[in-house]
CSV table of C-alpha atoms and ligand atoms in Angstrom, one decimal:
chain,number,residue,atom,x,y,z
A,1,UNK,CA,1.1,-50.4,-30.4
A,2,UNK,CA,-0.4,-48.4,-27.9
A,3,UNK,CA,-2.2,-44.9,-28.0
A,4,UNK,CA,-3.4,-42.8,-25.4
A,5,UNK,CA,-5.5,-39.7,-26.3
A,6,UNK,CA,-5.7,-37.1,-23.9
A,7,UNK,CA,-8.0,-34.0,-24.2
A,8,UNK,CA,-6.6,-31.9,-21.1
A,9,UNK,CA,-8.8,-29.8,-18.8
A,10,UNK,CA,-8.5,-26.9,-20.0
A,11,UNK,CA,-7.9,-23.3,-18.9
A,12,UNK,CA,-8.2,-20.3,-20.9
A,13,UNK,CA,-7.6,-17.2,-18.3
A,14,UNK,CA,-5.3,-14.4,-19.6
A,15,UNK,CA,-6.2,-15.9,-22.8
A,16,UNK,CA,-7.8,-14.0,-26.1
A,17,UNK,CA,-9.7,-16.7,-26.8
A,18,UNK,CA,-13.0,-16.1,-27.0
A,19,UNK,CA,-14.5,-19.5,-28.0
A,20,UNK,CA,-17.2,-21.3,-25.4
A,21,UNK,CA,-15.4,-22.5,-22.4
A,22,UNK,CA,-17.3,-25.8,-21.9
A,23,UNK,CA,-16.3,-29.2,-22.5
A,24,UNK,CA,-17.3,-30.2,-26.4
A,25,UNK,CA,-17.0,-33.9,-27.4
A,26,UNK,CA,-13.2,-33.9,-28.5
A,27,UNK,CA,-14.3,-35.3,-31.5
A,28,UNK,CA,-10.6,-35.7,-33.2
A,29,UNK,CA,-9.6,-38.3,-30.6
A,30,UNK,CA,-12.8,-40.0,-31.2
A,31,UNK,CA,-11.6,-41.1,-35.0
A,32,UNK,CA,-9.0,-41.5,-34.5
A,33,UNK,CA,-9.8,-44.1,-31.7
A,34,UNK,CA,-11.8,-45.8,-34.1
A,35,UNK,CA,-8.8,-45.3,-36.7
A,36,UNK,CA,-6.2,-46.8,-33.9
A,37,UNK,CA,-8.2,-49.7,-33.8
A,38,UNK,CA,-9.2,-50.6,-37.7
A,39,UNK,CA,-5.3,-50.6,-38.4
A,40,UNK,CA,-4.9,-53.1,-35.5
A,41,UNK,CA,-3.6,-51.0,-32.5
A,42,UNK,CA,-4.9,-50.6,-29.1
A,43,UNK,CA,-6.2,-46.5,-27.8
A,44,UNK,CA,-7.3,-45.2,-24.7
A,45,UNK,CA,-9.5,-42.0,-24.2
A,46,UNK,CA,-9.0,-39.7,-21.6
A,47,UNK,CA,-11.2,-36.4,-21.7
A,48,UNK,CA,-10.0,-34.9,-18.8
A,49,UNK,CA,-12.5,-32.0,-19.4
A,50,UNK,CA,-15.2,-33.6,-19.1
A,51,UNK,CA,-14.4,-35.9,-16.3
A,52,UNK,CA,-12.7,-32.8,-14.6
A,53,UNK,CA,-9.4,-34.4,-13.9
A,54,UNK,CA,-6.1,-33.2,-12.9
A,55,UNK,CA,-3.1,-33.6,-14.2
A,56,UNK,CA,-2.2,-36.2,-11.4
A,57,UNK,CA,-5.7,-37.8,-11.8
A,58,UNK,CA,-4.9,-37.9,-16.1
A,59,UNK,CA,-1.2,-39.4,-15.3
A,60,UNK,CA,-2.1,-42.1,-13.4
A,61,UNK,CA,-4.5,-43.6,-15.7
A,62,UNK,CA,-2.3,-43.1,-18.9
A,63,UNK,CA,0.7,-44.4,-16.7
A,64,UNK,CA,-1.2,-48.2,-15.8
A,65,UNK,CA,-1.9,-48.3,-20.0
A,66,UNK,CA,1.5,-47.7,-20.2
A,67,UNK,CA,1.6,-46.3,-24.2
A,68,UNK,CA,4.2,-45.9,-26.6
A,69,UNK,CA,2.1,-42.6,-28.0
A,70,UNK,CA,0.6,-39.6,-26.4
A,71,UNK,CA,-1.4,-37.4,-28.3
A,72,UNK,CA,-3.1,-34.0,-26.9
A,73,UNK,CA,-4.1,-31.5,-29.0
A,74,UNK,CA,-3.7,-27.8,-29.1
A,75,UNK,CA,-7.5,-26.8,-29.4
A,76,UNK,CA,-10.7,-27.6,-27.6
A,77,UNK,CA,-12.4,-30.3,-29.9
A,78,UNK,CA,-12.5,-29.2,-33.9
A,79,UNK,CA,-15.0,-26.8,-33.1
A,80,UNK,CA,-12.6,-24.7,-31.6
A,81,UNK,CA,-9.7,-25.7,-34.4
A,82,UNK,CA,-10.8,-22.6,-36.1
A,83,UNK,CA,-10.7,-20.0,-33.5
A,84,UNK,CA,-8.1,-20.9,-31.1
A,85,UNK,CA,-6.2,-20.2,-27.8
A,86,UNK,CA,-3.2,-18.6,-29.4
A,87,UNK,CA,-1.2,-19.9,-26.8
A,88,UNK,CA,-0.1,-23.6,-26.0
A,89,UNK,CA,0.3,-23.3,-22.7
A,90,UNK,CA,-2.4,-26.3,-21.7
A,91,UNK,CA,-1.1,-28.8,-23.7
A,92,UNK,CA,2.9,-27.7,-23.0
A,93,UNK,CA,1.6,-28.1,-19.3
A,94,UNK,CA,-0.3,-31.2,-20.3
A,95,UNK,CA,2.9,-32.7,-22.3
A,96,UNK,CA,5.4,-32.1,-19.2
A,97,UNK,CA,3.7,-33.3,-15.9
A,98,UNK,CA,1.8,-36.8,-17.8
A,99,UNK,CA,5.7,-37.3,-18.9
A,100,UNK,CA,6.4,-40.7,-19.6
A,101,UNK,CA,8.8,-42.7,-22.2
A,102,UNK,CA,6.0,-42.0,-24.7
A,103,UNK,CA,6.1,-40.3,-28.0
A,104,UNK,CA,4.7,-37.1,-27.3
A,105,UNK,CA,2.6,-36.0,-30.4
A,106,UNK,CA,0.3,-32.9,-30.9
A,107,UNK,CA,-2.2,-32.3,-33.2
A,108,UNK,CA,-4.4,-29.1,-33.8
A,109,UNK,CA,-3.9,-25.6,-35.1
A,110,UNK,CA,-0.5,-24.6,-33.7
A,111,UNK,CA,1.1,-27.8,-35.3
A,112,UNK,CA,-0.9,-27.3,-38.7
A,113,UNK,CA,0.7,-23.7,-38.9
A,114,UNK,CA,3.6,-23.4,-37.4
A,115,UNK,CA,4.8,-27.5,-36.4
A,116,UNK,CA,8.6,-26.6,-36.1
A,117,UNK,CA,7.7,-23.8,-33.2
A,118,UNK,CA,4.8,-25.7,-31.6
A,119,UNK,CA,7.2,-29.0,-31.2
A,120,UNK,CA,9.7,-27.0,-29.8
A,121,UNK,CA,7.4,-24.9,-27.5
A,122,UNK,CA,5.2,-27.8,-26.2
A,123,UNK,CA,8.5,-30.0,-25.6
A,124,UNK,CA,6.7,-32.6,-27.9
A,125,UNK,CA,8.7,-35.0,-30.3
A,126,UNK,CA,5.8,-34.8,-33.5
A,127,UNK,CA,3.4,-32.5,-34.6
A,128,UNK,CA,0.7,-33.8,-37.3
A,129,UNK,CA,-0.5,-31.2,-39.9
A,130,UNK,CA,-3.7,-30.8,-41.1
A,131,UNK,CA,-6.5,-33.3,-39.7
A,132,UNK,CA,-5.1,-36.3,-37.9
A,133,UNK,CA,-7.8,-38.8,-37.6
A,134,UNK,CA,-6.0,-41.0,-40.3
A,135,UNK,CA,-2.9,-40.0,-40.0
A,136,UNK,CA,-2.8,-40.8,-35.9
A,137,UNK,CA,-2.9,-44.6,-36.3
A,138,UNK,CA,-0.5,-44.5,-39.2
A,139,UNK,CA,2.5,-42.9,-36.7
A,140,UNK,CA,2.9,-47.1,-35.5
A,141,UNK,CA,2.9,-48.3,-39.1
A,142,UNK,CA,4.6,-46.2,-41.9
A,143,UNK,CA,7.6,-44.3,-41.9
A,144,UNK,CA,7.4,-40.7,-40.4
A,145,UNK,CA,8.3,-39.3,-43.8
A,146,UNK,CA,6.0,-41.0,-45.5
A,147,UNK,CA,3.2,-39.6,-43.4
A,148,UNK,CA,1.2,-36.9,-45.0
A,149,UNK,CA,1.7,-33.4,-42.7
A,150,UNK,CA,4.0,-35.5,-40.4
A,151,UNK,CA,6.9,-33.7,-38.4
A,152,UNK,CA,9.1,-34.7,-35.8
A,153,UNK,CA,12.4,-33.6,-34.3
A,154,UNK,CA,15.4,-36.3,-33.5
A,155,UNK,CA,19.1,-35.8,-33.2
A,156,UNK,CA,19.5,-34.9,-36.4
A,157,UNK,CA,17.4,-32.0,-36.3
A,158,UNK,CA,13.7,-30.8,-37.1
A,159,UNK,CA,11.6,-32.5,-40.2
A,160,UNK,CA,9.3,-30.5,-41.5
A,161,UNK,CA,6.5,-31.5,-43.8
A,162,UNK,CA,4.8,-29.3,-46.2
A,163,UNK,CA,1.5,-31.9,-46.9
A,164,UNK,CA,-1.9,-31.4,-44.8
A,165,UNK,CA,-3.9,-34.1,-43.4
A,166,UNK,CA,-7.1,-34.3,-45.2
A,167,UNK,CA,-9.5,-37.2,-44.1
A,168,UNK,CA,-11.6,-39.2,-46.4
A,169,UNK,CA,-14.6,-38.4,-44.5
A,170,UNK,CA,-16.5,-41.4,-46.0
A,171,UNK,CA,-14.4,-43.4,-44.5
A,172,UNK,CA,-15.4,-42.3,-40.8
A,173,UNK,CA,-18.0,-44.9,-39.4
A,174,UNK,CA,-20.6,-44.3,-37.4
A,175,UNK,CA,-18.8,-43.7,-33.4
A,176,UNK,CA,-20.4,-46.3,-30.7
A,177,UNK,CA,-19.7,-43.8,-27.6
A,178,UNK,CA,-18.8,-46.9,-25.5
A,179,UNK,CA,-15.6,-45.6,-25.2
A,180,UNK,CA,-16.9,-42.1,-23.5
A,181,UNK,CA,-19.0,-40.5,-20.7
A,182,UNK,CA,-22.2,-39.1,-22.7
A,183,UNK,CA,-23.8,-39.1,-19.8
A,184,UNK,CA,-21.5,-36.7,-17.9
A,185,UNK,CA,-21.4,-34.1,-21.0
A,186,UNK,CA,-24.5,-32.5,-20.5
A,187,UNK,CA,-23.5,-28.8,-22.4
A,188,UNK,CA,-26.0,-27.8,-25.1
A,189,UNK,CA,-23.8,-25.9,-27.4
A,190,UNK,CA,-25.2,-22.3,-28.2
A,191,UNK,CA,-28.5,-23.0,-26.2
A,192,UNK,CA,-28.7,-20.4,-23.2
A,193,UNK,CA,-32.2,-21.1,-21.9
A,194,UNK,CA,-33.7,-24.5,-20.1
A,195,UNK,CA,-32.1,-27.4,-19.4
A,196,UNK,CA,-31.5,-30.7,-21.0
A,197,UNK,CA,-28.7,-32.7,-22.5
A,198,UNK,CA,-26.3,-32.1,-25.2
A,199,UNK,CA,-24.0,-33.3,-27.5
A,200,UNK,CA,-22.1,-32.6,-30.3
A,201,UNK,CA,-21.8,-34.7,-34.0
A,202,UNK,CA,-20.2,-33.8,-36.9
A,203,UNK,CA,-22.0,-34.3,-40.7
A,204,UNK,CA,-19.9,-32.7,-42.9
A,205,UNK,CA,-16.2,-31.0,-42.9
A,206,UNK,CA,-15.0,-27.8,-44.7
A,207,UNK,CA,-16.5,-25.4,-46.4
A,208,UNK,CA,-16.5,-24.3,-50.1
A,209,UNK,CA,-15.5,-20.7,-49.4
A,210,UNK,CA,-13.1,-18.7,-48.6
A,211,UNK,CA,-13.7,-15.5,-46.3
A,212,UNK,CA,-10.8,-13.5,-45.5
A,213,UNK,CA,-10.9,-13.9,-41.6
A,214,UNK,CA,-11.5,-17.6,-41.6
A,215,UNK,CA,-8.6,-20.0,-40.4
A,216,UNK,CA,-9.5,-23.0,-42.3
A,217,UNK,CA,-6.9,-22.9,-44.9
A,218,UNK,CA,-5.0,-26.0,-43.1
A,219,UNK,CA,-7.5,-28.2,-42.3
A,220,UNK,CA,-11.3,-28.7,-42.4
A,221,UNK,CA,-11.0,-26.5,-46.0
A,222,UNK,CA,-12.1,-28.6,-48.7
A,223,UNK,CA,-16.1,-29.5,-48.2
A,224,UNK,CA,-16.4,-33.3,-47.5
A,225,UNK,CA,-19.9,-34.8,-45.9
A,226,UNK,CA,-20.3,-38.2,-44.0
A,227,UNK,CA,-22.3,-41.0,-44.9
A,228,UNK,CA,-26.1,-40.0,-43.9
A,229,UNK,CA,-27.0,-43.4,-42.5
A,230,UNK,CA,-23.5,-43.4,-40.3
A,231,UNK,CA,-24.8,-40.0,-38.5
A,232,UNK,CA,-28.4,-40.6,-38.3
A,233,UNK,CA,-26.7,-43.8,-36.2
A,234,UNK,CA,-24.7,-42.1,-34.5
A,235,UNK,CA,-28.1,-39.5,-33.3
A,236,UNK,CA,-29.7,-42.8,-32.9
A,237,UNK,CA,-26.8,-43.9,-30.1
A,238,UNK,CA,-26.5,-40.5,-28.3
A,239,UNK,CA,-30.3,-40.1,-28.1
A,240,UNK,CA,-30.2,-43.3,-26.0
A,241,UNK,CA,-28.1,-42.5,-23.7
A,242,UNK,CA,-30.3,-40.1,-23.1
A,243,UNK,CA,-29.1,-36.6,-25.3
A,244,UNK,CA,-31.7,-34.4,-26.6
A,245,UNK,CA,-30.1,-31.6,-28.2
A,246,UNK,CA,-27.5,-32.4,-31.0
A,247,UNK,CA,-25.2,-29.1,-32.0
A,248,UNK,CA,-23.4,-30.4,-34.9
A,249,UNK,CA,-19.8,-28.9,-35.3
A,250,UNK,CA,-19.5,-28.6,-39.2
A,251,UNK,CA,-18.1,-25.1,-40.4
A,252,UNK,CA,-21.1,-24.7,-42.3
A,253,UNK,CA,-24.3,-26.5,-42.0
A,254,UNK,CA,-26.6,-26.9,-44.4
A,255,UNK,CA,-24.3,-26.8,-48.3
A,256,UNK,CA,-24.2,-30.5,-48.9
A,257,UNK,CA,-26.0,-33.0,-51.4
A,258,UNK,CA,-27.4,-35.0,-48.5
A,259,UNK,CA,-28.2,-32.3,-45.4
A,260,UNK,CA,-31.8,-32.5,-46.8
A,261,UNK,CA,-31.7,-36.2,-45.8
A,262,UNK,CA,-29.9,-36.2,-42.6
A,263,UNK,CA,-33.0,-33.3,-41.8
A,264,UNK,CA,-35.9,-35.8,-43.1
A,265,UNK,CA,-34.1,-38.5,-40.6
A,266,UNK,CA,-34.0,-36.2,-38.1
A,267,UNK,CA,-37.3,-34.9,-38.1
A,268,UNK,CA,-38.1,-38.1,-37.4
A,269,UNK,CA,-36.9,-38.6,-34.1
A,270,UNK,CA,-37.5,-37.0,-30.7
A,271,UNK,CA,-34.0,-34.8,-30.9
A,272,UNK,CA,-33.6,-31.2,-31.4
A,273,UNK,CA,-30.3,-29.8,-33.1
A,274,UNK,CA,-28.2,-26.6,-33.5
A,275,UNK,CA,-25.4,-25.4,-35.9
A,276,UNK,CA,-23.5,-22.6,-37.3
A,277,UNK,CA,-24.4,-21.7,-41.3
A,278,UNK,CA,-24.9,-19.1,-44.3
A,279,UNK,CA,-28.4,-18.0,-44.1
A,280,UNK,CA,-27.6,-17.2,-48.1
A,281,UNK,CA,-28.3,-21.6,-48.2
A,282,UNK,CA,-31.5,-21.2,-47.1
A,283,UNK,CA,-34.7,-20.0,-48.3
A,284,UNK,CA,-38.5,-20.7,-47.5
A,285,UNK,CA,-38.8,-24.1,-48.0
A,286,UNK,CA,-35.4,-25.5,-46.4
A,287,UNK,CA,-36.3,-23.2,-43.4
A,288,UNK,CA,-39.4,-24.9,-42.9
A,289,UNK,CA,-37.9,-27.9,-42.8
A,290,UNK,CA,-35.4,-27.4,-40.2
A,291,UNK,CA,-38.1,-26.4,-38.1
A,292,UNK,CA,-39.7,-29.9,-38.8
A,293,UNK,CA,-36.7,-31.3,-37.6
A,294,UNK,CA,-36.4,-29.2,-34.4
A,295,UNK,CA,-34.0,-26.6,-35.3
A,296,UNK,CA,-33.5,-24.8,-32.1
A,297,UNK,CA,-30.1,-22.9,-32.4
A,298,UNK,CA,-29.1,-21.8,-35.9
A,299,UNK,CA,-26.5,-19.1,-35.6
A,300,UNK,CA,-25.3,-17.5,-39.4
A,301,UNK,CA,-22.4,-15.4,-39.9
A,302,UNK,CA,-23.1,-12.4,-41.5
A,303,UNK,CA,-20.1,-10.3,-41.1
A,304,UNK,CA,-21.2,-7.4,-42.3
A,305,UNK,CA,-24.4,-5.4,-42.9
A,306,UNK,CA,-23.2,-3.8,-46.3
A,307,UNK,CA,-22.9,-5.4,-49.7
A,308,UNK,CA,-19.1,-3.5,-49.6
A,309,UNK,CA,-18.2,-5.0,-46.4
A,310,UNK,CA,-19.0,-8.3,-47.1
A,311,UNK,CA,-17.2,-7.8,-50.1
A,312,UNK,CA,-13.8,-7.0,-48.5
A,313,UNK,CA,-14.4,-9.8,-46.3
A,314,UNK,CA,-14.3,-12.0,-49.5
A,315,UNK,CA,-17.7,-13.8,-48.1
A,316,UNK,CA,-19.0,-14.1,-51.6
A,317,UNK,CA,-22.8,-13.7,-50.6
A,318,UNK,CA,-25.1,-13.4,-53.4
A,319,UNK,CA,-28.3,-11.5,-51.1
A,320,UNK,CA,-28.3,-8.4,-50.2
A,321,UNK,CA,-29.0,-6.9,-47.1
A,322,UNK,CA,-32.8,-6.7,-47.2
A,323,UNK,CA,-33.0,-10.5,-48.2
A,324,UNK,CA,-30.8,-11.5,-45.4
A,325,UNK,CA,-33.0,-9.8,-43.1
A,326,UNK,CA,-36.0,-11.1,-44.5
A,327,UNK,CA,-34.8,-14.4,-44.2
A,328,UNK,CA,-33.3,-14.6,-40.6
A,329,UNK,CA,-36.9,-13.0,-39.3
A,330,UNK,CA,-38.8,-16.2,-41.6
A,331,UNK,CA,-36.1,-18.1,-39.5
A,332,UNK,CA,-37.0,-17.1,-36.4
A,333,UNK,CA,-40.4,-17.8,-36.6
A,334,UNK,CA,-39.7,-21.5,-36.5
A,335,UNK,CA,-36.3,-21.9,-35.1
A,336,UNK,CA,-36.2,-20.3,-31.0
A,337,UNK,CA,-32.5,-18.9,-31.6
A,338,UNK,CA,-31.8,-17.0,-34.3
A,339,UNK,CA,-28.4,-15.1,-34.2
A,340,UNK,CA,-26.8,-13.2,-36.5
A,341,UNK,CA,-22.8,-12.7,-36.0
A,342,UNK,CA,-20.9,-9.1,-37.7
A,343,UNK,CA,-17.2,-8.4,-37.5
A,344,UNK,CA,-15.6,-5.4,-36.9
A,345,UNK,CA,-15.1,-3.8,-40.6
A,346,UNK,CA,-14.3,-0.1,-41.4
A,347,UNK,CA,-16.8,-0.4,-43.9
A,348,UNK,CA,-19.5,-0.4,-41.7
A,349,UNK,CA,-21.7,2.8,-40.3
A,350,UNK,CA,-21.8,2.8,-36.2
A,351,UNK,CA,-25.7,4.3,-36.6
A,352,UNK,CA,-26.7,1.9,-39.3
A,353,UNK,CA,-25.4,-1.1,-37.7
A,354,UNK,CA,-27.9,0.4,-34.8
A,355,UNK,CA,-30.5,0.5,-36.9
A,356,UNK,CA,-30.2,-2.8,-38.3
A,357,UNK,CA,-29.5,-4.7,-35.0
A,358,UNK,CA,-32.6,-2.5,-33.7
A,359,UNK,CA,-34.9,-4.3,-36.4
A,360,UNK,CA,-34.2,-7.9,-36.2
A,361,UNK,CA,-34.1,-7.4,-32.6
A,362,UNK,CA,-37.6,-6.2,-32.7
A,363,UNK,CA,-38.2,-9.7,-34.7
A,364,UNK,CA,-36.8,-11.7,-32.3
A,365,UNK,CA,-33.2,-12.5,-34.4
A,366,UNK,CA,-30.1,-11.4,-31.4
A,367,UNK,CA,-27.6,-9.6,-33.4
A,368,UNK,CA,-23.7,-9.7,-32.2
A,369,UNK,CA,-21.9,-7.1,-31.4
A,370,UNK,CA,-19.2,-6.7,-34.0
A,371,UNK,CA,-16.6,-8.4,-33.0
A,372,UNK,CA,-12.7,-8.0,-33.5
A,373,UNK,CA,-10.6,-10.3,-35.8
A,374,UNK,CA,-7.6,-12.3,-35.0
A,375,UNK,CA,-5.5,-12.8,-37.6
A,376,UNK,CA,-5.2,-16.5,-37.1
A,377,UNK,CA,-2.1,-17.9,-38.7
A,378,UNK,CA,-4.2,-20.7,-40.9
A,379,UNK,CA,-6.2,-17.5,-42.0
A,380,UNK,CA,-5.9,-15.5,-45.5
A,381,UNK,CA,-6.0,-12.4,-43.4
A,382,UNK,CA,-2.8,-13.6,-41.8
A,383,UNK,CA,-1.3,-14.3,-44.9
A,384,UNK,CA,-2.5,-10.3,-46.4
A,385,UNK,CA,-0.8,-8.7,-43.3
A,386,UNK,CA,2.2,-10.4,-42.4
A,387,UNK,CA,3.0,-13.2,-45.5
A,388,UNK,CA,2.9,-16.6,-45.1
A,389,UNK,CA,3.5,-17.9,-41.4
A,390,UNK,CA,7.2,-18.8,-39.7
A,391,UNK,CA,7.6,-19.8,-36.4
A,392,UNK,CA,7.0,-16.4,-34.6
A,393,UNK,CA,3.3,-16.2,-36.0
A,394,UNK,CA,1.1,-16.7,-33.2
A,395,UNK,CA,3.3,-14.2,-31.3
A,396,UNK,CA,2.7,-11.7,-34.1
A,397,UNK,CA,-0.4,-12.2,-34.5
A,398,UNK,CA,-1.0,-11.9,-30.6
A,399,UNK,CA,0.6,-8.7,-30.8
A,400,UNK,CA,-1.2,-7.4,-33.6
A,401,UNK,CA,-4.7,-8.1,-32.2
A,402,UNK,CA,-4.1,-6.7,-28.6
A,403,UNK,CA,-2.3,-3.7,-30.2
A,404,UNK,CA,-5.0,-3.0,-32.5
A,405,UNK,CA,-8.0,-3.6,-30.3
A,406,UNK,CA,-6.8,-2.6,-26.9
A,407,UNK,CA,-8.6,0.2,-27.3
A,408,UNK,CA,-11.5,-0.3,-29.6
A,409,UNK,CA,-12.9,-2.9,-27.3
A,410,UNK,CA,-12.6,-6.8,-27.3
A,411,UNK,CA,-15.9,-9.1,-27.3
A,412,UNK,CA,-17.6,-9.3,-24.2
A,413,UNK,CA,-16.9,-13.1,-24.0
A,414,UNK,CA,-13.0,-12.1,-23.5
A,415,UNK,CA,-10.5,-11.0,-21.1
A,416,UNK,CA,-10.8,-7.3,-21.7
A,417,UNK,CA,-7.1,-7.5,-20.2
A,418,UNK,CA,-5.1,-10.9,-21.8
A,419,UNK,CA,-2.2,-11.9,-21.2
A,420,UNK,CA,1.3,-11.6,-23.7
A,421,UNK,CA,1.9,-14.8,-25.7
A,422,UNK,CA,5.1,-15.1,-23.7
A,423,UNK,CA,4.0,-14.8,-20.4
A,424,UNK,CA,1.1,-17.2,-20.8
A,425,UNK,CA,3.5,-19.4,-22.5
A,426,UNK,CA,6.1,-19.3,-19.9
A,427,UNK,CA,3.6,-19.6,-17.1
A,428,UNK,CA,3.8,-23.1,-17.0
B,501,SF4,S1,-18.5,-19.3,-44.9
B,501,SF4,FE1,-17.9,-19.6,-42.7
B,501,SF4,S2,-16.7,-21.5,-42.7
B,501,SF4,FE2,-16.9,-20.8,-44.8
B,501,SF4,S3,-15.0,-19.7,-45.2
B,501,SF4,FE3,-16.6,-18.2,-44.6
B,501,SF4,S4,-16.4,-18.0,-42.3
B,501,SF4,FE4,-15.3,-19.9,-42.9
């Protein structure tokens, strides 16, 4: 059977979102392309971000390969899976004008919480739960129900599945890229100086905490990490097609078995990197080495500045404060971007935070500006404020976020003035 997997072009105004706004590899589709064609089926890739499509543009093609499934997701590429448009007003959009007699499936964060209201909102006939790259290809092979985190709506009603996708992460080869346009995706994630080309891998998926404000309960959660040898080939394919900066997407780089490997292979090639991380996983030793391997971007959530707030935040960090400084200004004396990310906590002193931000500043390590939560409806904070999710969620979550932080200030990277749900919902 036939699959054709679309990443739309996306548009995020009147959104809260406040995610980067540049096409990212849609690395989801990519599996599952390579799933697709293991169990003996036939995918297409469209990333009509990337190659700047239209609608129109996106239609004809999927129309000439004529498929009996269409998949878009709800999110960006997984590195956005966590922090999410709220709304599904791209892919609704997407879903309507490519049309067709294909099944319409979504995937991403809106189906993983809530599938019964994203099918029904998006017009689609199945939304997958949890990570799809396995669970794609199976949709032409096994019965629906027997399809972990599979629901669908027919005449008789909705189905709703209460299982999760989770991928055996070992068993994801190394990607060739033949089937997309490295050369056109030239974004270096989190790089904001020079020029050169990016790209973005993925080592490892999950992580093994669990911090209040994180929406990870529903997929990536558990930590799994990739054969070594399968990445490094995978660094090996996209540095010849010319790509010198890698930004790999994993929640949190650096907690495997293997990371020290994949650095020692990467050190030895002409290829700098970036990722998010703890900077609790490193010390001395492992910083030195990702400055052998060309760390250039190494961005680490810190939350908060105080032993209490990181506390309520449930981030289970063993340093305190003074250690975590002394380790981000070791860091930035080998990596060029250090950056250290807080959240808006009431635990937190306005002066102090000042202070703090004042003296890695003055050490080269950029320090956020807290920033607001969103109660993402995959997050545990969702689940302490409102219970656990039903089909009006992202909607009260929405509210909850604008309400609250209308006027304490949203990020600088967001409308100051989004949208309702409902009105960028109905938009379309
Ligand atoms: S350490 Fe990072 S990825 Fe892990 S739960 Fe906390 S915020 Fe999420």
């Amino acid at each position: 059977m036939k699959f054709a997997l679309v990443n739309p072009n996306w548009d995020f105004s009147g959104s809260t979102y406040f995610g980067c706004r540049d096409p990212h590899y849609p690395l989801e589709l990519l599996f599952a392309f390579d799933k697709i064609i293991e169990d003996g089926h036939e995918p297409m890739l469209v990333d009509a971000q990337t190659d700047n499509l239209t609608t129109e543009e996106t239609k004809r093609r999927v129309d000439a390969f004529a498929p009996d499934f269409l998949v878009i997701p709800t999110a960006p590429s997984y590195l956005f899976w966590r922090c999410p448009p709220p709304e599904v007003r791209i892919p609704k959009e997407w879903f309507a004008q490519l049309g067709g007699k294909a099944v319409k499936v979504a995937i991403g964060p809106h189906t993983s919480a809530t599938p019964a209201a994203a099918i029904r909102k998006m017009g689609c006939d199945v939304g997958l739960r949890g990570e799809p790259d396995q669970t794609i290809p199976e949709l032409a092979s096994k019965g629906w129900a027997d399809i972990v985190g599979c629901c669908w709506r027919d005449e008789s009603g909705m189905h709703v599945a209460p299982g999760l996708g989770v991928t055996d992460m070992k068993s994801l080869k190394a990607l060739t890229f033949e089937n997309y346009n490295v050369e056109a995706h030239k974004h270096r994630h989190h790089v904001f100086w020079g020029e050169g080309h990016g790209a973005e891998l993925e080592f490892a998926r999950g992580c093994p905490w669990s911090c209040t404000f994180c929406n990870k309960t529903l997929f990536r959660n558990k930590f799994r990490e990739r054969d070594v040898d399968a990445v490094l080939a995978e660094v090996d394919r996209v540095i010849a097609r010319g790509v010198d900066y890698i930004y790999f997407i994993d929640e949190i780089f650096g907690v495997g078995k293997n990371v020290r490997r994949l650095l020692e292979g990467i050190a030895e090639r002409n290829v700098n990197i970036g990722f998010q991380t703890r900077i609790d996983l490193w010390d001395e030793e492992t910083l030195d080495l990702l400055g052998r391997a060309r760390c250039i971007s190494m961005e680490c959530g810190i939350e908060s500045i105080t032993e209490e707030g990181r506390d309520e935040l449930n981030k289970n960090c063993k340093m305190n404060t003074d250690r975590i400084s002394e380790l981000l200004i070791y860091a930035k004396q080998r990596i060029h971007w250090v950056q250290a990310n807080l959240i808006l906590t009431e635990k937190d002193n306005k002066e102090e935070i000042r202070r703090w931000q004042d003296h890695l500043k003055a050490h080269g390590v950029w320090v956020s500006e807290p920033v607001p939560m969103f109660p993402f409806p995959g997050s545990p904070l969702y689940v302490q404020l409102f219970g656990n999710p039903d089909d009006d969620a992202w909607e009260r979550a929405h509210r909850y976020y604008t309400k609250t932080f209308s006027d304490k200030g949203y990020s600088d990277i967001q409308e100051q003035k989004p949208a309702t749900l409902e009105d960028l919902e109905c938009a379309c």
